[in-house]
Amino acid sequence: MSVQVSSQQLQEFLDFAVEVAKKAGEMIKDGFSKKKNVETKQSNADLVTETDQAVEKWVIGYINERYPSHKFIGEETTDGDVPCDFTDDLTWIVDPIDGTTNFVHSIPEVSYSMGLTANKEVIVGVVYIPVLDLMYTSMKGHGSYCNGRKLAVSSVEDLKQSIVIHEGGSSRVPAVVDTKMKNIHSIVNHSHGIRAYGSAAINFCRVADGQGEAYVEYGIHCWDFAAGMLIAEEAGAYVMDPDGGPCDLMKRRVLVACGEKVARELSAILTHLDMGRD
């Protein structure tokens, strides 16, 4: 049986997500200015700090207190060797710090990302950049906003006139790195250029706000882009799998653009990577 969510509940869930994001943001800001204890996970570029872990632990407890029947998927509490238990139930998908490498190096593009799914679709998305005090919010069917300002994607219609956001990612597997470098070469030759902000959630918000026409990444996780994807879609963006099919939250790759034409032009010049599933 599918989950039914009323308009009143949707607003309640968004208000809750904003409340959580503000409190998580205070923890992130506090950790941002202090010396960090850094550990590595899958590679020397896959980092985690005490703040990542502390924020997620607090968020899990706060959600369980308010909505004990809801499910939770988070970066620091997910076993990378076990598939995510992703169901139709109301599920909070959280990245406590998206942009941990930025956080470690005191670069302010560090975000807290929180999406809520029902029937495997994102219905609420919040991305907060606490150091810059930028709060991006969205509810399905109700548009997206930054600090109350309504967002809209760029009106550019051609890839050759576009800025494309693309990240190197944390994988250091030679074949993966080589393919990404090949894709960077292709993008540079078919666009105005490339940008990388170090946070998938922020990259989606940039596209949502017309600050770049497209974003593609291979190797990210559902917690990196659940919230940002909705924010971009509600601002008018076209989201799909990089190979042109429907976007799958668990497939670890995504392409978003200001319009379908730019999205498909970008897809056509890429060499696609299969990064597995969450």
PDB file of C-alpha atoms in Angstrom:
ATOM      1  CA  MET A   1       0.000   0.000   0.000  1.00  0.00           C
ATOM      2  CA  SER A   2       1.427   3.374  -1.001  1.00  0.00           C
ATOM      3  CA  VAL A   3       2.078   6.083   1.569  1.00  0.00           C
ATOM      4  CA  GLN A   4      -0.338   9.014   1.453  1.00  0.00           C
ATOM      5  CA  VAL A   5       0.956  12.448   2.505  1.00  0.00           C
ATOM      6  CA  SER A   6      -1.371  15.432   2.863  1.00  0.00           C
ATOM      7  CA  SER A   7      -0.396  19.014   2.056  1.00  0.00           C
ATOM      8  CA  GLN A   8      -0.449  19.782   5.777  1.00  0.00           C
ATOM      9  CA  GLN A   9       1.898  16.882   6.514  1.00  0.00           C
ATOM     10  CA  LEU A  10       4.210  17.921   3.683  1.00  0.00           C
ATOM     11  CA  GLN A  11       4.577  21.397   5.180  1.00  0.00           C
ATOM     12  CA  GLU A  12       5.098  19.883   8.622  1.00  0.00           C
ATOM     13  CA  PHE A  13       7.877  17.649   7.289  1.00  0.00           C
ATOM     14  CA  LEU A  14       9.568  20.591   5.563  1.00  0.00           C
ATOM     15  CA  ASP A  15       9.397  22.710   8.722  1.00  0.00           C
ATOM     16  CA  PHE A  16      10.929  19.824  10.670  1.00  0.00           C
ATOM     17  CA  ALA A  17      13.716  19.371   8.107  1.00  0.00           C
ATOM     18  CA  VAL A  18      14.572  23.087   8.269  1.00  0.00           C
ATOM     19  CA  GLU A  19      14.609  22.925  12.075  1.00  0.00           C
ATOM     20  CA  VAL A  20      16.983  19.952  11.980  1.00  0.00           C
ATOM     21  CA  ALA A  21      19.182  21.603   9.332  1.00  0.00           C
ATOM     22  CA  LYS A  22      19.600  24.747  11.437  1.00  0.00           C
ATOM     23  CA  LYS A  23      20.675  22.755  14.481  1.00  0.00           C
ATOM     24  CA  ALA A  24      22.989  20.553  12.409  1.00  0.00           C
ATOM     25  CA  GLY A  25      24.376  23.709  10.834  1.00  0.00           C
ATOM     26  CA  GLU A  26      25.359  25.072  14.236  1.00  0.00           C
ATOM     27  CA  MET A  27      27.313  21.860  14.904  1.00  0.00           C
ATOM     28  CA  ILE A  28      29.010  22.144  11.506  1.00  0.00           C
ATOM     29  CA  LYS A  29      29.941  25.799  12.030  1.00  0.00           C
ATOM     30  CA  ASP A  30      31.349  24.974  15.447  1.00  0.00           C
ATOM     31  CA  GLY A  31      33.495  22.185  13.985  1.00  0.00           C
ATOM     32  CA  PHE A  32      34.498  24.245  10.955  1.00  0.00           C
ATOM     33  CA  SER A  33      36.609  26.634  13.008  1.00  0.00           C
ATOM     34  CA  LYS A  34      38.319  23.934  15.077  1.00  0.00           C
ATOM     35  CA  LYS A  35      41.143  21.480  14.453  1.00  0.00           C
ATOM     36  CA  LYS A  36      39.695  18.390  12.755  1.00  0.00           C
ATOM     37  CA  ASN A  37      40.454  14.747  13.432  1.00  0.00           C
ATOM     38  CA  VAL A  38      40.312  13.211   9.974  1.00  0.00           C
ATOM     39  CA  GLU A  39      39.998   9.553   9.011  1.00  0.00           C
ATOM     40  CA  THR A  40      39.857   7.918   5.582  1.00  0.00           C
ATOM     41  CA  LYS A  41      37.325   5.377   4.315  1.00  0.00           C
ATOM     42  CA  GLN A  42      37.519   3.835   0.832  1.00  0.00           C
ATOM     43  CA  SER A  43      40.463   5.936  -0.406  1.00  0.00           C
ATOM     44  CA  ASN A  44      42.838   8.670   0.720  1.00  0.00           C
ATOM     45  CA  ALA A  45      40.325  11.158  -0.730  1.00  0.00           C
ATOM     46  CA  ASP A  46      37.258   9.629   1.006  1.00  0.00           C
ATOM     47  CA  LEU A  47      37.286  11.496   4.308  1.00  0.00           C
ATOM     48  CA  VAL A  48      35.248  11.511   7.512  1.00  0.00           C
ATOM     49  CA  THR A  49      35.541  13.667  10.623  1.00  0.00           C
ATOM     50  CA  GLU A  50      34.198  13.603  14.169  1.00  0.00           C
ATOM     51  CA  THR A  51      31.701  16.282  13.142  1.00  0.00           C
ATOM     52  CA  ASP A  52      30.249  14.098  10.336  1.00  0.00           C
ATOM     53  CA  GLN A  53      29.667  11.317  12.849  1.00  0.00           C
ATOM     54  CA  ALA A  54      28.369  13.542  15.637  1.00  0.00           C
ATOM     55  CA  VAL A  55      25.875  15.350  13.379  1.00  0.00           C
ATOM     56  CA  GLU A  56      24.469  12.098  11.974  1.00  0.00           C
ATOM     57  CA  LYS A  57      24.161  10.522  15.420  1.00  0.00           C
ATOM     58  CA  TRP A  58      22.253  13.543  16.695  1.00  0.00           C
ATOM     59  CA  VAL A  59      19.998  13.680  13.621  1.00  0.00           C
ATOM     60  CA  ILE A  60      19.070   9.995  13.919  1.00  0.00           C
ATOM     61  CA  GLY A  61      18.106  10.489  17.550  1.00  0.00           C
ATOM     62  CA  TYR A  62      16.069  13.612  16.788  1.00  0.00           C
ATOM     63  CA  ILE A  63      14.164  11.934  13.949  1.00  0.00           C
ATOM     64  CA  ASN A  64      13.454   8.853  16.062  1.00  0.00           C
ATOM     65  CA  GLU A  65      12.113  11.066  18.824  1.00  0.00           C
ATOM     66  CA  ARG A  66       9.743  12.988  16.521  1.00  0.00           C
ATOM     67  CA  TYR A  67       8.863  10.298  13.961  1.00  0.00           C
ATOM     68  CA  PRO A  68       9.640   6.861  15.431  1.00  0.00           C
ATOM     69  CA  SER A  69       7.931   5.044  12.543  1.00  0.00           C
ATOM     70  CA  HIS A  70      10.041   6.733   9.860  1.00  0.00           C
ATOM     71  CA  LYS A  71      13.101   5.065   8.355  1.00  0.00           C
ATOM     72  CA  PHE A  72      16.573   6.532   7.963  1.00  0.00           C
ATOM     73  CA  ILE A  73      19.453   6.228   5.493  1.00  0.00           C
ATOM     74  CA  GLY A  74      22.622   8.127   6.358  1.00  0.00           C
ATOM     75  CA  GLU A  75      26.175   8.233   5.064  1.00  0.00           C
ATOM     76  CA  GLU A  76      27.998   7.430   8.280  1.00  0.00           C
ATOM     77  CA  THR A  77      25.645   4.691   9.500  1.00  0.00           C
ATOM     78  CA  THR A  78      25.316   2.812   6.205  1.00  0.00           C
ATOM     79  CA  ASP A  79      27.397  -0.321   5.664  1.00  0.00           C
ATOM     80  CA  GLY A  80      28.975   0.080   2.234  1.00  0.00           C
ATOM     81  CA  ASP A  81      28.942  -3.697   1.719  1.00  0.00           C
ATOM     82  CA  VAL A  82      25.196  -4.036   2.333  1.00  0.00           C
ATOM     83  CA  PRO A  83      22.512  -2.584   0.006  1.00  0.00           C
ATOM     84  CA  CYS A  84      20.391   0.214   1.482  1.00  0.00           C
ATOM     85  CA  ASP A  85      17.024  -0.883   2.845  1.00  0.00           C
ATOM     86  CA  PHE A  86      15.061   1.506   0.619  1.00  0.00           C
ATOM     87  CA  THR A  87      11.306   0.965   0.749  1.00  0.00           C
ATOM     88  CA  ASP A  88       8.068   2.852   0.043  1.00  0.00           C
ATOM     89  CA  ASP A  89       7.965   3.931   3.703  1.00  0.00           C
ATOM     90  CA  LEU A  90       8.663   7.514   4.744  1.00  0.00           C
ATOM     91  CA  THR A  91      12.465   7.612   4.731  1.00  0.00           C
ATOM     92  CA  TRP A  92      14.854  10.392   5.680  1.00  0.00           C
ATOM     93  CA  ILE A  93      18.042  10.344   3.561  1.00  0.00           C
ATOM     94  CA  VAL A  94      20.766  12.416   5.199  1.00  0.00           C
ATOM     95  CA  ASP A  95      24.327  13.495   4.501  1.00  0.00           C
ATOM     96  CA  PRO A  96      25.584  15.155   7.720  1.00  0.00           C
ATOM     97  CA  ILE A  97      28.376  16.941   5.875  1.00  0.00           C
ATOM     98  CA  ASP A  98      28.330  16.974   2.086  1.00  0.00           C
ATOM     99  CA  GLY A  99      31.691  18.405   1.148  1.00  0.00           C
ATOM    100  CA  THR A 100      33.810  16.839   3.894  1.00  0.00           C
ATOM    101  CA  THR A 101      37.031  17.548   1.985  1.00  0.00           C
ATOM    102  CA  ASN A 102      36.029  21.225   1.823  1.00  0.00           C
ATOM    103  CA  PHE A 103      35.252  21.068   5.558  1.00  0.00           C
ATOM    104  CA  VAL A 104      38.692  19.614   6.311  1.00  0.00           C
ATOM    105  CA  HIS A 105      40.387  22.354   4.286  1.00  0.00           C
ATOM    106  CA  SER A 106      38.225  25.193   5.684  1.00  0.00           C
ATOM    107  CA  ILE A 107      36.517  25.868   2.355  1.00  0.00           C
ATOM    108  CA  PRO A 108      33.005  27.247   3.070  1.00  0.00           C
ATOM    109  CA  GLU A 109      31.123  25.198   0.439  1.00  0.00           C
ATOM    110  CA  VAL A 110      30.056  22.656   3.060  1.00  0.00           C
ATOM    111  CA  SER A 111      26.436  21.571   3.297  1.00  0.00           C
ATOM    112  CA  TYR A 112      23.984  19.576   5.347  1.00  0.00           C
ATOM    113  CA  SER A 113      21.636  17.613   3.066  1.00  0.00           C
ATOM    114  CA  MET A 114      18.291  16.078   4.106  1.00  0.00           C
ATOM    115  CA  GLY A 115      15.651  14.558   1.849  1.00  0.00           C
ATOM    116  CA  LEU A 116      12.415  12.766   2.691  1.00  0.00           C
ATOM    117  CA  THR A 117      11.043  10.057   0.411  1.00  0.00           C
ATOM    118  CA  ALA A 118       7.611   8.462   0.199  1.00  0.00           C
ATOM    119  CA  ASN A 119       6.949   5.596  -2.202  1.00  0.00           C
ATOM    120  CA  LYS A 120      10.647   5.914  -3.193  1.00  0.00           C
ATOM    121  CA  GLU A 121      10.114   9.495  -4.451  1.00  0.00           C
ATOM    122  CA  VAL A 122      11.674  12.569  -2.843  1.00  0.00           C
ATOM    123  CA  ILE A 123       8.938  14.816  -1.454  1.00  0.00           C
ATOM    124  CA  VAL A 124      10.958  17.214   0.747  1.00  0.00           C
ATOM    125  CA  GLY A 125      14.496  18.475   0.235  1.00  0.00           C
ATOM    126  CA  VAL A 126      16.617  20.785   2.381  1.00  0.00           C
ATOM    127  CA  VAL A 127      20.243  21.750   1.736  1.00  0.00           C
ATOM    128  CA  TYR A 128      21.844  24.137   4.215  1.00  0.00           C
ATOM    129  CA  ILE A 129      25.257  25.789   3.777  1.00  0.00           C
ATOM    130  CA  PRO A 130      25.771  27.024   7.350  1.00  0.00           C
ATOM    131  CA  VAL A 131      29.063  28.910   6.918  1.00  0.00           C
ATOM    132  CA  LEU A 132      27.417  31.028   4.192  1.00  0.00           C
ATOM    133  CA  ASP A 133      23.945  30.877   5.819  1.00  0.00           C
ATOM    134  CA  LEU A 134      22.192  29.691   2.647  1.00  0.00           C
ATOM    135  CA  MET A 135      19.084  27.557   3.215  1.00  0.00           C
ATOM    136  CA  TYR A 136      17.692  25.791   0.117  1.00  0.00           C
ATOM    137  CA  THR A 137      14.244  24.271   0.538  1.00  0.00           C
ATOM    138  CA  SER A 138      11.730  22.423  -1.582  1.00  0.00           C
ATOM    139  CA  MET A 139       8.494  20.453  -1.392  1.00  0.00           C
ATOM    140  CA  LYS A 140       7.310  18.327  -4.289  1.00  0.00           C
ATOM    141  CA  GLY A 141       4.955  20.378  -6.439  1.00  0.00           C
ATOM    142  CA  HIS A 142       5.657  23.636  -4.606  1.00  0.00           C
ATOM    143  CA  GLY A 143       8.830  25.066  -6.166  1.00  0.00           C
ATOM    144  CA  SER A 144      12.210  25.584  -4.519  1.00  0.00           C
ATOM    145  CA  TYR A 145      13.698  28.505  -2.638  1.00  0.00           C
ATOM    146  CA  CYS A 146      16.916  29.906  -1.175  1.00  0.00           C
ATOM    147  CA  ASN A 147      16.364  31.941   1.985  1.00  0.00           C
ATOM    148  CA  GLY A 148      12.809  32.511   0.766  1.00  0.00           C
ATOM    149  CA  ARG A 149      13.793  33.577  -2.771  1.00  0.00           C
ATOM    150  CA  LYS A 150      12.203  31.443  -5.503  1.00  0.00           C
ATOM    151  CA  LEU A 151      14.704  29.615  -7.688  1.00  0.00           C
ATOM    152  CA  ALA A 152      14.682  29.098 -11.457  1.00  0.00           C
ATOM    153  CA  VAL A 153      17.134  27.350 -13.757  1.00  0.00           C
ATOM    154  CA  SER A 154      19.113  28.998 -16.555  1.00  0.00           C
ATOM    155  CA  SER A 155      17.372  29.662 -19.875  1.00  0.00           C
ATOM    156  CA  VAL A 156      20.380  28.460 -21.936  1.00  0.00           C
ATOM    157  CA  GLU A 157      19.367  25.846 -24.512  1.00  0.00           C
ATOM    158  CA  ASP A 158      22.693  24.615 -25.926  1.00  0.00           C
ATOM    159  CA  LEU A 159      25.517  22.682 -24.293  1.00  0.00           C
ATOM    160  CA  LYS A 160      28.070  24.787 -26.158  1.00  0.00           C
ATOM    161  CA  GLN A 161      26.828  27.848 -24.226  1.00  0.00           C
ATOM    162  CA  SER A 162      26.746  26.042 -20.874  1.00  0.00           C
ATOM    163  CA  ILE A 163      28.838  25.809 -17.741  1.00  0.00           C
ATOM    164  CA  VAL A 164      28.972  22.161 -16.634  1.00  0.00           C
ATOM    165  CA  ILE A 165      29.665  21.149 -13.046  1.00  0.00           C
ATOM    166  CA  HIS A 166      31.648  17.933 -12.715  1.00  0.00           C
ATOM    167  CA  GLU A 167      33.568  16.386  -9.819  1.00  0.00           C
ATOM    168  CA  GLY A 168      36.592  14.120  -9.695  1.00  0.00           C
ATOM    169  CA  GLY A 169      35.046  12.134  -6.853  1.00  0.00           C
ATOM    170  CA  SER A 170      36.783  10.043  -4.188  1.00  0.00           C
ATOM    171  CA  SER A 171      37.536   6.887  -6.185  1.00  0.00           C
ATOM    172  CA  ARG A 172      41.178   6.389  -7.042  1.00  0.00           C
ATOM    173  CA  VAL A 173      40.657   3.262  -9.154  1.00  0.00           C
ATOM    174  CA  PRO A 174      42.779   3.985 -12.255  1.00  0.00           C
ATOM    175  CA  ALA A 175      40.090   3.022 -14.799  1.00  0.00           C
ATOM    176  CA  VAL A 176      37.529   5.241 -13.043  1.00  0.00           C
ATOM    177  CA  VAL A 177      39.914   8.207 -12.833  1.00  0.00           C
ATOM    178  CA  ASP A 178      40.933   7.773 -16.496  1.00  0.00           C
ATOM    179  CA  THR A 179      37.307   7.745 -17.655  1.00  0.00           C
ATOM    180  CA  LYS A 180      36.492  10.855 -15.635  1.00  0.00           C
ATOM    181  CA  MET A 181      39.482  12.659 -17.133  1.00  0.00           C
ATOM    182  CA  LYS A 182      38.283  11.647 -20.599  1.00  0.00           C
ATOM    183  CA  ASN A 183      34.846  13.063 -19.771  1.00  0.00           C
ATOM    184  CA  ILE A 184      36.371  16.321 -18.550  1.00  0.00           C
ATOM    185  CA  HIS A 185      38.191  16.625 -21.875  1.00  0.00           C
ATOM    186  CA  SER A 186      34.906  16.076 -23.761  1.00  0.00           C
ATOM    187  CA  ILE A 187      32.998  18.569 -21.637  1.00  0.00           C
ATOM    188  CA  VAL A 188      35.659  21.272 -22.024  1.00  0.00           C
ATOM    189  CA  ASN A 189      35.542  20.844 -25.802  1.00  0.00           C
ATOM    190  CA  HIS A 190      31.731  21.129 -25.962  1.00  0.00           C
ATOM    191  CA  SER A 191      30.907  23.844 -23.407  1.00  0.00           C
ATOM    192  CA  HIS A 192      31.919  27.182 -21.890  1.00  0.00           C
ATOM    193  CA  GLY A 193      33.848  25.265 -19.230  1.00  0.00           C
ATOM    194  CA  ILE A 194      33.785  23.200 -16.054  1.00  0.00           C
ATOM    195  CA  ARG A 195      33.270  24.094 -12.400  1.00  0.00           C
ATOM    196  CA  ALA A 196      33.564  21.915  -9.276  1.00  0.00           C
ATOM    197  CA  TYR A 197      32.319  23.034  -5.859  1.00  0.00           C
ATOM    198  CA  GLY A 198      33.093  19.866  -3.915  1.00  0.00           C
ATOM    199  CA  SER A 199      29.548  19.088  -2.753  1.00  0.00           C
ATOM    200  CA  ALA A 200      26.912  17.266  -4.795  1.00  0.00           C
ATOM    201  CA  ALA A 201      24.111  18.934  -2.861  1.00  0.00           C
ATOM    202  CA  ILE A 202      25.551  22.381  -3.555  1.00  0.00           C
ATOM    203  CA  ASN A 203      26.107  21.490  -7.211  1.00  0.00           C
ATOM    204  CA  PHE A 204      22.392  20.715  -7.594  1.00  0.00           C
ATOM    205  CA  CYS A 205      21.507  23.988  -5.872  1.00  0.00           C
ATOM    206  CA  ARG A 206      23.796  25.902  -8.247  1.00  0.00           C
ATOM    207  CA  VAL A 207      21.920  24.480 -11.234  1.00  0.00           C
ATOM    208  CA  ALA A 208      18.598  25.210  -9.511  1.00  0.00           C
ATOM    209  CA  ASP A 209      19.655  28.846  -9.103  1.00  0.00           C
ATOM    210  CA  GLY A 210      20.865  29.263 -12.696  1.00  0.00           C
ATOM    211  CA  GLN A 211      24.532  29.303 -11.636  1.00  0.00           C
ATOM    212  CA  GLY A 212      25.599  26.721 -14.189  1.00  0.00           C
ATOM    213  CA  GLU A 213      23.536  24.826 -16.735  1.00  0.00           C
ATOM    214  CA  ALA A 214      24.343  21.185 -15.955  1.00  0.00           C
ATOM    215  CA  TYR A 215      25.913  18.842 -13.448  1.00  0.00           C
ATOM    216  CA  VAL A 216      26.970  15.215 -13.921  1.00  0.00           C
ATOM    217  CA  GLU A 217      28.677  12.857 -11.506  1.00  0.00           C
ATOM    218  CA  TYR A 218      29.526   9.181 -11.266  1.00  0.00           C
ATOM    219  CA  GLY A 219      30.163   7.538  -7.901  1.00  0.00           C
ATOM    220  CA  ILE A 220      27.976   9.619  -5.594  1.00  0.00           C
ATOM    221  CA  HIS A 221      25.418   8.156  -3.174  1.00  0.00           C
ATOM    222  CA  CYS A 222      21.717   8.657  -2.522  1.00  0.00           C
ATOM    223  CA  TRP A 223      22.461  10.817   0.540  1.00  0.00           C
ATOM    224  CA  ASP A 224      24.562  13.134  -1.629  1.00  0.00           C
ATOM    225  CA  PHE A 225      21.745  14.031  -4.004  1.00  0.00           C
ATOM    226  CA  ALA A 226      18.262  13.108  -2.744  1.00  0.00           C
ATOM    227  CA  ALA A 227      17.538  16.600  -1.406  1.00  0.00           C
ATOM    228  CA  GLY A 228      19.396  18.504  -4.118  1.00  0.00           C
ATOM    229  CA  MET A 229      17.669  16.587  -6.880  1.00  0.00           C
ATOM    230  CA  LEU A 230      14.227  17.737  -5.718  1.00  0.00           C
ATOM    231  CA  ILE A 231      15.440  21.325  -5.279  1.00  0.00           C
ATOM    232  CA  ALA A 232      16.721  21.314  -8.872  1.00  0.00           C
ATOM    233  CA  GLU A 233      13.606  19.641 -10.302  1.00  0.00           C
ATOM    234  CA  GLU A 234      11.294  22.076  -8.558  1.00  0.00           C
ATOM    235  CA  ALA A 235      13.312  24.951 -10.051  1.00  0.00           C
ATOM    236  CA  GLY A 236      12.641  23.561 -13.523  1.00  0.00           C
ATOM    237  CA  ALA A 237      15.669  21.291 -14.038  1.00  0.00           C
ATOM    238  CA  TYR A 238      15.635  18.046 -16.009  1.00  0.00           C
ATOM    239  CA  VAL A 239      17.094  15.098 -14.068  1.00  0.00           C
ATOM    240  CA  MET A 240      18.030  11.741 -15.587  1.00  0.00           C
ATOM    241  CA  ASP A 241      20.543   8.911 -15.488  1.00  0.00           C
ATOM    242  CA  PRO A 242      23.695   9.959 -17.391  1.00  0.00           C
ATOM    243  CA  ASP A 243      22.942   7.317 -20.060  1.00  0.00           C
ATOM    244  CA  GLY A 244      19.600   8.996 -20.800  1.00  0.00           C
ATOM    245  CA  GLY A 245      17.254   6.754 -18.822  1.00  0.00           C
ATOM    246  CA  PRO A 246      15.262   7.639 -15.696  1.00  0.00           C
ATOM    247  CA  CYS A 247      17.234   8.701 -12.636  1.00  0.00           C
ATOM    248  CA  ASP A 248      17.585   5.970 -10.000  1.00  0.00           C
ATOM    249  CA  LEU A 249      18.376   7.225  -6.478  1.00  0.00           C
ATOM    250  CA  MET A 250      20.296   4.058  -5.684  1.00  0.00           C
ATOM    251  CA  LYS A 251      22.380   3.851  -8.879  1.00  0.00           C
ATOM    252  CA  ARG A 252      25.222   6.135  -7.748  1.00  0.00           C
ATOM    253  CA  ARG A 253      25.204   8.419 -10.783  1.00  0.00           C
ATOM    254  CA  VAL A 254      23.120  11.363 -11.964  1.00  0.00           C
ATOM    255  CA  LEU A 255      22.868  14.073 -14.600  1.00  0.00           C
ATOM    256  CA  VAL A 256      20.875  17.286 -14.154  1.00  0.00           C
ATOM    257  CA  ALA A 257      20.524  20.193 -16.560  1.00  0.00           C
ATOM    258  CA  CYS A 258      18.511  23.363 -17.076  1.00  0.00           C
ATOM    259  CA  GLY A 259      16.574  21.585 -19.830  1.00  0.00           C
ATOM    260  CA  GLU A 260      16.229  18.221 -21.542  1.00  0.00           C
ATOM    261  CA  LYS A 261      18.089  19.347 -24.675  1.00  0.00           C
ATOM    262  CA  VAL A 262      21.217  20.319 -22.747  1.00  0.00           C
ATOM    263  CA  ALA A 263      20.940  17.125 -20.667  1.00  0.00           C
ATOM    264  CA  ARG A 264      20.832  14.881 -23.733  1.00  0.00           C
ATOM    265  CA  GLU A 265      23.613  16.773 -25.491  1.00  0.00           C
ATOM    266  CA  LEU A 266      25.791  16.271 -22.431  1.00  0.00           C
ATOM    267  CA  SER A 267      24.866  12.589 -22.138  1.00  0.00           C
ATOM    268  CA  ALA A 268      25.869  11.987 -25.763  1.00  0.00           C
ATOM    269  CA  ILE A 269      29.488  13.105 -25.256  1.00  0.00           C
ATOM    270  CA  LEU A 270      30.158  11.154 -22.051  1.00  0.00           C
ATOM    271  CA  THR A 271      31.718   7.763 -21.444  1.00  0.00           C
ATOM    272  CA  HIS A 272      29.410   6.241 -18.821  1.00  0.00           C
ATOM    273  CA  LEU A 273      30.628   4.523 -15.664  1.00  0.00           C
ATOM    274  CA  ASP A 274      28.807   1.810 -13.721  1.00  0.00           C
ATOM    275  CA  MET A 275      29.573   2.542 -10.066  1.00  0.00           C
ATOM    276  CA  GLY A 276      27.262  -0.100  -8.548  1.00  0.00           C
ATOM    277  CA  ARG A 277      24.268   0.516  -6.290  1.00  0.00           C
ATOM    278  CA  ASP A 278      23.621   1.792  -2.788  1.00  0.00           C
TER     279      ASP A 278
END
